[in-house]
């Protein structure tokens, strides 16, 4: 029997997933949580073989939870189930230790098959997303460029961002200029939008 933990913040979808998986003779849902910061405790109590994880959840995002799961429960395989068709998220999830990444428009049969495959130690990735990730390549933004672009897009001025990060306004503007060029954008807002669409921000 494959023991599954479901981490999904939408209660209706979480219950629907549990109902779908309950029909499978070899799969048992042993825990359900609606927040990212509840996953580790639930895994401690239920000892799942597979953690079915959303990416965006209150409390803690799915990527950082997967990183923790990989370290604390190496026998538990994380399978990301998300609406976000973003290559950058795929890379982040795999880097954090996820064993699979599928989209929420997958069929119930595909979901059950993916759970069985990751439980056997295989890696499962949505084919279309894998192709897109290869086409997009690596995130060209440095960690500092991501940080500054994200803060600037939130409405903060270059001076405010610089003060928050302890760097000069000129340095902020330089990083923004490079980030805008890398995103082949005209403005910081356009650059941030492009980066977010690809899962790089």
Tab-separated table of C-alpha atoms in Angstrom:
chain	number	residue	atom	x	y	z
A	1	UNK	CA	0.000	0.000	0.000
A	2	UNK	CA	1.348	3.424	-0.992
A	3	UNK	CA	0.847	5.937	1.816
A	4	UNK	CA	0.108	9.450	0.522
A	5	UNK	CA	0.100	12.859	2.213
A	6	UNK	CA	-1.861	15.582	0.394
A	7	UNK	CA	-0.742	19.221	0.857
A	8	UNK	CA	-3.205	21.536	-0.912
A	9	UNK	CA	-4.598	24.829	0.394
A	10	UNK	CA	-7.969	24.619	-1.394
A	11	UNK	CA	-10.187	22.436	0.801
A	12	UNK	CA	-12.529	21.385	-1.995
A	13	UNK	CA	-9.687	20.272	-4.258
A	14	UNK	CA	-7.885	18.596	-1.355
A	15	UNK	CA	-10.961	16.500	-0.571
A	16	UNK	CA	-11.550	15.737	-4.256
A	17	UNK	CA	-7.967	14.444	-4.551
A	18	UNK	CA	-8.462	12.290	-1.469
A	19	UNK	CA	-11.713	10.884	-2.879
A	20	UNK	CA	-10.082	10.119	-6.241
A	21	UNK	CA	-7.140	8.331	-4.619
A	22	UNK	CA	-9.431	6.398	-2.246
A	23	UNK	CA	-10.714	4.491	-5.298
A	24	UNK	CA	-7.265	3.043	-5.909
A	25	UNK	CA	-6.720	-0.322	-4.188
A	26	UNK	CA	-2.993	0.225	-3.665
A	27	UNK	CA	-3.089	3.879	-2.480
A	28	UNK	CA	-4.059	5.128	0.983
A	29	UNK	CA	-4.320	8.828	1.910
A	30	UNK	CA	-2.832	8.985	5.403
A	31	UNK	CA	-2.787	12.783	5.922
A	32	UNK	CA	-4.229	15.985	4.496
A	33	UNK	CA	-2.991	19.520	5.234
A	34	UNK	CA	-3.933	22.944	3.920
A	35	UNK	CA	-0.784	24.862	4.850
A	36	UNK	CA	2.854	24.462	3.930
A	37	UNK	CA	4.007	24.821	7.524
A	38	UNK	CA	1.848	21.826	8.528
A	39	UNK	CA	3.516	19.339	6.165
A	40	UNK	CA	6.555	18.365	8.243
A	41	UNK	CA	4.479	17.671	11.355
A	42	UNK	CA	1.980	15.637	9.343
A	43	UNK	CA	4.813	13.668	7.725
A	44	UNK	CA	6.295	12.984	11.152
A	45	UNK	CA	2.981	11.532	12.339
A	46	UNK	CA	1.881	9.649	9.205
A	47	UNK	CA	5.179	8.585	7.575
A	48	UNK	CA	3.961	8.819	3.958
A	49	UNK	CA	5.686	7.201	1.000
A	50	UNK	CA	4.611	10.067	-1.294
A	51	UNK	CA	3.828	13.717	-0.498
A	52	UNK	CA	1.496	15.239	-3.087
A	53	UNK	CA	2.459	18.915	-2.905
A	54	UNK	CA	1.034	22.192	-4.157
A	55	UNK	CA	3.564	24.997	-4.712
A	56	UNK	CA	1.777	28.083	-3.412
A	57	UNK	CA	0.343	27.540	0.060
A	58	UNK	CA	-0.053	29.735	3.135
A	59	UNK	CA	2.511	29.370	5.888
A	60	UNK	CA	5.320	28.067	3.682
A	61	UNK	CA	5.721	27.524	-0.040
A	62	UNK	CA	5.865	24.013	-1.453
A	63	UNK	CA	9.411	24.293	-2.817
A	64	UNK	CA	10.948	25.048	0.580
A	65	UNK	CA	8.822	22.305	2.178
A	66	UNK	CA	10.119	19.786	-0.364
A	67	UNK	CA	13.667	20.800	0.517
A	68	UNK	CA	12.912	20.086	4.192
A	69	UNK	CA	11.165	16.800	3.402
A	70	UNK	CA	14.156	15.612	1.370
A	71	UNK	CA	16.447	16.201	4.319
A	72	UNK	CA	14.255	14.866	7.130
A	73	UNK	CA	12.317	12.088	5.392
A	74	UNK	CA	14.463	10.755	2.527
A	75	UNK	CA	12.126	7.772	2.058
A	76	UNK	CA	9.228	10.132	1.287
A	77	UNK	CA	9.067	11.113	-2.383
A	78	UNK	CA	7.593	14.526	-3.224
A	79	UNK	CA	5.280	14.848	-6.231
A	80	UNK	CA	4.336	18.412	-7.176
A	81	UNK	CA	0.777	18.919	-8.424
A	82	UNK	CA	0.238	22.483	-9.571
A	83	UNK	CA	-1.609	24.819	-11.931
A	84	UNK	CA	1.626	26.703	-12.626
A	85	UNK	CA	2.936	25.680	-16.026
A	86	UNK	CA	6.252	27.470	-15.438
A	87	UNK	CA	9.602	25.912	-16.324
A	88	UNK	CA	11.345	27.842	-13.552
A	89	UNK	CA	9.135	26.197	-10.939
A	90	UNK	CA	9.981	22.789	-12.377
A	91	UNK	CA	13.711	23.468	-12.027
A	92	UNK	CA	13.317	24.789	-8.477
A	93	UNK	CA	11.204	21.802	-7.441
A	94	UNK	CA	13.644	19.258	-8.887
A	95	UNK	CA	16.595	21.087	-7.327
A	96	UNK	CA	14.807	20.950	-3.963
A	97	UNK	CA	14.443	17.181	-4.283
A	98	UNK	CA	11.036	16.630	-5.909
A	99	UNK	CA	10.631	13.274	-7.631
A	100	UNK	CA	7.911	14.479	-9.964
A	101	UNK	CA	6.031	17.473	-11.324
A	102	UNK	CA	2.599	17.235	-12.940
A	103	UNK	CA	-0.136	19.735	-13.699
A	104	UNK	CA	-3.583	19.842	-12.120
A	105	UNK	CA	-5.272	19.217	-15.454
A	106	UNK	CA	-3.880	15.662	-15.411
A	107	UNK	CA	-6.477	12.888	-15.419
A	108	UNK	CA	-7.162	10.843	-12.255
A	109	UNK	CA	-5.541	7.871	-13.983
A	110	UNK	CA	-2.407	9.889	-14.775
A	111	UNK	CA	-2.246	11.124	-11.175
A	112	UNK	CA	-2.483	7.602	-9.723
A	113	UNK	CA	0.125	6.370	-12.205
A	114	UNK	CA	2.466	9.228	-11.290
A	115	UNK	CA	2.129	8.401	-7.583
A	116	UNK	CA	2.949	4.745	-8.246
A	117	UNK	CA	5.955	5.660	-10.378
A	118	UNK	CA	7.508	8.073	-7.879
A	119	UNK	CA	6.851	5.552	-5.084
A	120	UNK	CA	8.921	3.045	-7.107
A	121	UNK	CA	11.772	5.544	-7.280
A	122	UNK	CA	11.118	6.862	-10.776
A	123	UNK	CA	11.031	10.516	-11.801
A	124	UNK	CA	7.835	11.826	-13.405
A	125	UNK	CA	7.682	15.173	-15.224
A	126	UNK	CA	4.898	16.616	-17.366
A	127	UNK	CA	6.289	16.221	-20.939
A	128	UNK	CA	5.203	19.651	-22.174
A	129	UNK	CA	6.731	21.369	-19.193
A	130	UNK	CA	9.984	19.429	-19.580
A	131	UNK	CA	10.289	20.619	-23.184
A	132	UNK	CA	9.555	24.211	-22.151
A	133	UNK	CA	12.181	24.038	-19.401
A	134	UNK	CA	14.811	22.860	-21.867
A	135	UNK	CA	13.842	25.614	-24.317
A	136	UNK	CA	13.995	28.349	-21.660
A	137	UNK	CA	17.321	27.213	-20.241
A	138	UNK	CA	18.652	28.239	-16.842
A	139	UNK	CA	17.460	31.304	-14.946
A	140	UNK	CA	19.750	34.095	-16.216
A	141	UNK	CA	19.106	36.326	-13.199
A	142	UNK	CA	21.517	36.298	-10.272
A	143	UNK	CA	20.098	35.980	-6.765
A	144	UNK	CA	20.689	39.716	-6.209
A	145	UNK	CA	18.994	40.648	-9.478
A	146	UNK	CA	15.991	38.525	-8.551
A	147	UNK	CA	15.815	40.151	-5.135
A	148	UNK	CA	16.055	43.714	-6.470
A	149	UNK	CA	13.662	43.111	-9.355
A	150	UNK	CA	11.100	41.596	-6.996
A	151	UNK	CA	11.346	44.451	-4.486
A	152	UNK	CA	11.250	47.111	-7.192
A	153	UNK	CA	8.197	45.575	-8.810
A	154	UNK	CA	6.429	45.803	-5.464
A	155	UNK	CA	6.347	49.590	-5.799
A	156	UNK	CA	9.527	50.494	-3.920
A	157	UNK	CA	11.833	53.142	-5.369
A	158	UNK	CA	15.503	52.441	-6.099
A	159	UNK	CA	16.395	54.453	-3.015
A	160	UNK	CA	14.025	52.472	-0.804
A	161	UNK	CA	15.298	49.155	-2.165
A	162	UNK	CA	18.884	50.273	-1.622
A	163	UNK	CA	18.149	51.320	1.942
A	164	UNK	CA	16.471	48.001	2.677
A	165	UNK	CA	19.367	45.995	1.246
A	166	UNK	CA	22.144	48.249	2.531
A	167	UNK	CA	23.435	49.188	-0.935
A	168	UNK	CA	23.511	52.426	-2.890
A	169	UNK	CA	20.717	53.649	-5.130
A	170	UNK	CA	23.143	53.546	-8.062
A	171	UNK	CA	23.899	49.875	-7.412
A	172	UNK	CA	20.185	49.123	-7.359
A	173	UNK	CA	19.721	50.898	-10.698
A	174	UNK	CA	22.656	48.993	-12.210
A	175	UNK	CA	21.224	45.626	-11.141
A	176	UNK	CA	17.788	46.625	-12.458
A	177	UNK	CA	19.265	47.668	-15.786
A	178	UNK	CA	21.034	44.323	-16.201
A	179	UNK	CA	17.892	42.382	-15.173
A	180	UNK	CA	15.770	44.323	-17.676
A	181	UNK	CA	18.281	43.571	-20.441
A	182	UNK	CA	18.393	39.870	-19.560
A	183	UNK	CA	14.597	39.685	-19.716
A	184	UNK	CA	14.662	41.555	-23.048
A	185	UNK	CA	12.183	43.997	-21.540
A	186	UNK	CA	11.670	47.753	-21.691
A	187	UNK	CA	10.691	48.388	-18.085
A	188	UNK	CA	11.231	46.810	-14.685
A	189	UNK	CA	7.528	45.910	-14.552
A	190	UNK	CA	7.738	44.091	-17.882
A	191	UNK	CA	10.951	42.372	-16.785
A	192	UNK	CA	9.364	41.223	-13.522
A	193	UNK	CA	6.287	39.933	-15.355
A	194	UNK	CA	8.408	37.912	-17.771
A	195	UNK	CA	10.529	36.501	-14.951
A	196	UNK	CA	7.433	35.494	-12.973
A	197	UNK	CA	5.820	33.833	-16.002
A	198	UNK	CA	8.886	31.643	-16.345
A	199	UNK	CA	9.045	30.916	-12.612
A	200	UNK	CA	12.342	32.771	-12.226
A	201	UNK	CA	11.115	35.328	-9.701
